[in-house]
CSV table of C-alpha atoms in Angstrom, one decimal:
chain,number,residue,atom,x,y,z
B,237,UNK,CA,97.4,84.0,88.5
B,238,UNK,CA,101.1,83.4,88.2
B,239,UNK,CA,102.7,81.9,91.3
B,240,UNK,CA,105.3,84.3,92.7
B,241,UNK,CA,108.1,81.7,92.5
B,242,UNK,CA,107.3,80.9,88.8
B,243,UNK,CA,107.8,84.4,87.7
B,244,UNK,CA,110.8,85.2,85.4
B,245,UNK,CA,113.4,86.6,87.8
B,246,UNK,CA,114.0,89.6,85.5
B,247,UNK,CA,110.5,90.9,86.1
B,248,UNK,CA,110.0,89.8,89.7
B,249,UNK,CA,109.5,92.8,92.0
B,250,UNK,CA,111.0,90.8,94.9
B,251,UNK,CA,114.3,91.1,93.2
B,252,UNK,CA,115.9,94.5,93.8
B,253,UNK,CA,117.6,94.9,90.5
B,254,UNK,CA,114.8,94.4,88.1
B,255,UNK,CA,112.5,96.7,86.1
B,256,UNK,CA,109.6,95.3,88.1
B,257,UNK,CA,110.9,97.1,91.2
B,258,UNK,CA,111.2,100.4,89.3
B,259,UNK,CA,107.7,100.1,88.0
B,260,UNK,CA,106.4,99.0,91.3
B,261,UNK,CA,107.7,102.2,92.9
B,262,UNK,CA,106.0,104.2,90.1
B,263,UNK,CA,102.6,102.5,90.4
B,264,UNK,CA,102.6,102.5,94.2
B,265,UNK,CA,104.0,105.9,94.8
B,266,UNK,CA,101.2,107.7,96.5
B,267,UNK,CA,100.8,110.2,93.7
B,268,UNK,CA,101.3,107.8,90.9
B,269,UNK,CA,98.7,105.5,92.3
B,270,UNK,CA,96.1,108.3,92.8
B,271,UNK,CA,96.8,109.8,89.3
B,272,UNK,CA,96.3,106.5,87.5
B,273,UNK,CA,93.1,105.8,89.5
B,274,UNK,CA,91.8,109.4,88.8
B,275,UNK,CA,92.4,109.1,85.1
B,276,UNK,CA,90.2,106.0,84.8
B,277,UNK,CA,87.3,108.4,84.6
B,278,UNK,CA,88.8,109.9,81.4
B,279,UNK,CA,90.8,112.9,80.3
B,280,UNK,CA,91.9,115.4,83.0
B,281,UNK,CA,93.5,118.8,82.7
B,282,UNK,CA,96.5,119.4,84.9
B,283,UNK,CA,94.6,121.7,87.3
B,284,UNK,CA,91.8,119.2,87.6
B,285,UNK,CA,94.2,116.5,88.8
B,286,UNK,CA,95.7,119.0,91.2
B,287,UNK,CA,92.3,119.9,92.6
B,288,UNK,CA,91.2,116.3,92.9
B,289,UNK,CA,94.2,114.9,94.5
B,290,UNK,CA,94.4,116.9,97.8
B,291,UNK,CA,97.8,117.7,99.1
B,292,UNK,CA,99.8,117.1,95.9
B,293,UNK,CA,102.1,120.1,94.9
B,294,UNK,CA,102.2,121.2,91.3
B,295,UNK,CA,105.9,120.2,91.3
B,296,UNK,CA,105.2,116.6,92.5
B,297,UNK,CA,102.2,116.3,90.2
B,298,UNK,CA,104.2,117.3,87.1
B,299,UNK,CA,107.2,115.2,88.1
B,300,UNK,CA,105.0,112.2,88.6
B,301,UNK,CA,103.1,112.7,85.4
B,302,UNK,CA,106.4,113.0,83.5
B,303,UNK,CA,107.5,109.6,85.0
B,304,UNK,CA,104.2,107.9,84.1
B,305,UNK,CA,104.3,109.4,80.6
B,306,UNK,CA,107.9,108.1,80.2
B,307,UNK,CA,106.8,104.6,81.2
B,308,UNK,CA,104.0,104.7,78.6
B,309,UNK,CA,101.2,104.6,81.1
B,310,UNK,CA,99.9,108.2,80.5
B,311,UNK,CA,99.6,110.3,77.4
B,312,UNK,CA,100.0,114.1,77.5
B,313,UNK,CA,98.0,116.2,75.1
B,314,UNK,CA,98.5,119.9,74.3
B,315,UNK,CA,95.2,121.6,73.5
B,316,UNK,CA,95.9,124.5,71.1
B,317,UNK,CA,93.9,127.1,73.0
B,318,UNK,CA,95.2,130.6,74.0
B,319,UNK,CA,96.9,130.0,76.4
B,320,UNK,CA,97.5,126.3,75.4
B,321,UNK,CA,96.1,123.8,77.9
B,322,UNK,CA,97.5,120.4,78.8
B,323,UNK,CA,95.5,117.3,79.5
B,324,UNK,CA,96.3,113.7,80.3
B,325,UNK,CA,94.7,110.4,79.5
B,326,UNK,CA,95.6,106.8,80.2
B,327,UNK,CA,97.3,104.8,77.4
B,328,UNK,CA,96.0,101.2,76.8
B,329,UNK,CA,98.9,100.1,79.0
B,330,UNK,CA,98.0,102.6,81.7
B,331,UNK,CA,94.4,101.5,81.6
B,332,UNK,CA,95.5,97.9,82.1
B,333,UNK,CA,97.5,99.0,85.1
B,334,UNK,CA,94.7,101.1,86.5
B,335,UNK,CA,92.4,98.2,86.7
B,336,UNK,CA,94.2,96.3,89.5
B,337,UNK,CA,95.1,99.6,91.2
B,338,UNK,CA,91.4,100.4,91.3
B,339,UNK,CA,90.9,97.1,93.1
B,340,UNK,CA,93.3,98.3,95.8
B,341,UNK,CA,91.5,101.7,95.9
B,342,UNK,CA,88.1,100.0,96.4
B,343,UNK,CA,89.5,97.8,99.1
B,344,UNK,CA,90.8,100.9,100.8
B,345,UNK,CA,87.4,102.6,100.6
B,346,UNK,CA,85.7,99.6,102.1
B,347,UNK,CA,88.2,98.9,104.9
B,348,UNK,CA,89.8,102.2,106.0
B,349,UNK,CA,87.4,102.6,108.9
B,350,UNK,CA,88.2,99.1,110.2
B,351,UNK,CA,91.9,99.8,110.0
B,352,UNK,CA,91.5,103.1,111.8
B,353,UNK,CA,89.9,101.2,114.7
B,354,UNK,CA,92.9,98.8,114.8
B,355,UNK,CA,95.3,101.7,114.9
B,356,UNK,CA,93.6,103.3,117.9
P,267,UNK,CA,83.0,98.4,92.0
P,268,UNK,CA,82.2,101.7,93.8
P,269,UNK,CA,82.6,104.8,91.7
P,270,UNK,CA,85.2,107.2,93.0
P,271,UNK,CA,82.8,110.1,93.4
P,272,UNK,CA,80.3,108.0,95.3
P,273,UNK,CA,82.7,107.1,98.1
P,274,UNK,CA,82.2,108.5,101.6
P,275,UNK,CA,84.7,111.4,101.8
P,276,UNK,CA,86.0,110.2,105.1
P,277,UNK,CA,87.5,107.1,103.4
P,278,UNK,CA,88.4,108.6,100.1
P,279,UNK,CA,92.1,108.4,99.5
P,280,UNK,CA,91.9,111.5,97.2
P,281,UNK,CA,91.2,113.5,100.3
P,282,UNK,CA,94.5,114.3,102.1
P,283,UNK,CA,93.1,114.2,105.6
P,284,UNK,CA,91.5,110.8,105.7
P,285,UNK,CA,92.4,107.4,107.1
P,286,UNK,CA,92.3,106.1,103.5
P,287,UNK,CA,95.4,108.2,102.7
P,288,UNK,CA,97.3,106.8,105.7
P,289,UNK,CA,96.4,103.2,104.8
P,290,UNK,CA,97.2,103.9,101.1
P,291,UNK,CA,100.7,104.9,102.1
P,292,UNK,CA,101.1,101.7,104.1
P,293,UNK,CA,99.7,99.4,101.5
P,294,UNK,CA,101.6,101.0,98.7
P,295,UNK,CA,104.9,101.6,100.4
P,296,UNK,CA,107.4,99.5,98.5
P,297,UNK,CA,108.1,97.2,101.5
P,298,UNK,CA,104.5,97.1,102.8
P,299,UNK,CA,103.3,96.0,99.3
P,300,UNK,CA,106.0,93.3,99.0
P,301,UNK,CA,105.5,91.9,102.5
P,302,UNK,CA,101.7,91.6,102.1
P,303,UNK,CA,102.2,89.8,98.7
P,304,UNK,CA,104.9,87.5,100.1
P,305,UNK,CA,102.7,86.5,103.1
P,306,UNK,CA,100.0,85.3,100.8
P,307,UNK,CA,102.0,82.1,100.6
P,308,UNK,CA,101.6,81.5,104.3
P,309,UNK,CA,103.6,82.0,107.5
P,310,UNK,CA,107.1,83.5,107.1
P,311,UNK,CA,109.9,83.9,109.7
P,312,UNK,CA,111.5,87.4,109.9
P,313,UNK,CA,114.7,86.2,108.1
P,314,UNK,CA,112.7,84.5,105.4
P,315,UNK,CA,111.0,87.8,104.5
P,316,UNK,CA,114.4,89.5,104.7
P,317,UNK,CA,115.9,87.0,102.2
P,318,UNK,CA,112.9,87.0,99.9
P,319,UNK,CA,112.5,90.8,99.6
P,320,UNK,CA,115.9,91.8,98.2
P,321,UNK,CA,117.2,95.2,99.3
P,322,UNK,CA,115.1,95.6,102.5
P,323,UNK,CA,117.1,96.4,105.6
P,324,UNK,CA,116.3,94.6,108.8
P,325,UNK,CA,115.4,98.0,110.3
P,326,UNK,CA,112.9,98.9,107.5
P,327,UNK,CA,111.5,95.4,107.5
P,328,UNK,CA,110.8,95.4,111.3
P,329,UNK,CA,109.5,99.0,111.1
P,330,UNK,CA,107.1,98.1,108.2
P,331,UNK,CA,106.0,94.9,109.9
P,332,UNK,CA,105.2,96.9,113.1
P,333,UNK,CA,103.0,99.3,111.0
P,334,UNK,CA,101.2,96.5,109.3
P,335,UNK,CA,100.6,94.7,112.6
P,336,UNK,CA,99.3,97.9,114.2
P,337,UNK,CA,96.8,98.3,111.3
P,338,UNK,CA,95.6,94.7,111.9
P,339,UNK,CA,96.8,93.5,108.5
P,340,UNK,CA,99.6,91.2,109.9
P,341,UNK,CA,99.9,89.0,113.0
P,342,UNK,CA,103.1,88.4,114.8
P,343,UNK,CA,103.7,85.1,116.5
P,344,UNK,CA,106.5,84.2,118.9
P,345,UNK,CA,107.6,80.6,118.6
P,346,UNK,CA,108.9,79.4,122.0
P,347,UNK,CA,112.1,77.8,120.8
P,348,UNK,CA,115.6,78.6,122.2
P,349,UNK,CA,116.3,81.2,121.1
P,350,UNK,CA,112.6,82.3,120.5
P,351,UNK,CA,111.7,82.8,116.8
P,352,UNK,CA,109.3,85.2,115.4
P,353,UNK,CA,107.0,84.6,112.5
P,354,UNK,CA,104.3,86.6,110.6
P,355,UNK,CA,101.0,85.7,109.0
P,356,UNK,CA,98.3,87.7,107.3
P,357,UNK,CA,95.1,88.4,109.3
P,358,UNK,CA,91.8,88.0,107.6
P,359,UNK,CA,91.8,91.7,106.9
P,360,UNK,CA,95.4,91.4,105.6
P,361,UNK,CA,94.4,88.6,103.3
P,362,UNK,CA,91.6,90.6,101.9
P,363,UNK,CA,94.0,93.5,101.2
P,364,UNK,CA,96.6,91.2,99.7
P,365,UNK,CA,94.2,90.0,97.0
P,366,UNK,CA,94.0,93.2,95.1
P,367,UNK,CA,97.7,93.9,95.7
P,368,UNK,CA,98.5,90.5,94.1
P,369,UNK,CA,96.6,91.7,91.1
P,370,UNK,CA,99.0,94.7,90.9
P,371,UNK,CA,101.9,92.3,91.4
P,372,UNK,CA,100.7,90.1,88.6
P,373,UNK,CA,100.2,93.1,86.2
P,374,UNK,CA,103.7,94.2,87.0
P,375,UNK,CA,105.1,90.7,86.2
P,376,UNK,CA,103.3,90.7,82.9
P,377,UNK,CA,104.1,94.2,81.8
P,378,UNK,CA,107.5,95.2,83.3
P,379,UNK,CA,109.4,94.4,80.1
P,380,UNK,CA,107.0,96.5,78.0
P,381,UNK,CA,107.5,99.4,80.3
P,382,UNK,CA,111.2,99.0,80.2
P,383,UNK,CA,111.0,99.4,76.4
P,384,UNK,CA,109.1,102.7,76.8
P,385,UNK,CA,111.6,104.0,79.3
P,386,UNK,CA,114.5,103.5,76.9
């Protein structure tokens, strides 16, 4: 693993001006994070993502999906049914991002109860 | 690694009402994420964190540190100098959270340039 201080400053998320910071916000936005983790299972239609990720509005979901697509992490597919359906998959880049995010998700699942105790 | 669907619903971050969602927001808030990754190196004084994490205001930094301390992820130490100094370290729980977050940080460092190309 690269040491933090050895990282090229242009891609160091500690630096406020870099691409790293923009991408950090995308990966770690609540919805971006949950979408990328959900898509690890494979293709999802828009409404499947909406149902799976409780509390996300259709507006936030489509806005976040647009951002993730624009960053090359997610691919949008139009299925030529009547009416046409839209589905989403991870790109190779998105899959490589989803791996470490899933590590965070798993940590969360294992430790949420412990943290809830601390908070009380 | 636990499958998403096999996770106890009470700790599943896909579910909007659970502790997992609250902790997710804490871990993946921009500042929470960067603080936990920065503290992997060891103890940091407040001003060291402020200088390292570009763009964070003192207000946001102290607010985020308070949240992380309340969740048992970070420990606050008062050093009895004149004037007293305050430093922060990861708890064991925080260290276990910082591991997968560092995986995300490393991914970011490796792929930020590639994503910047997609965005253009």
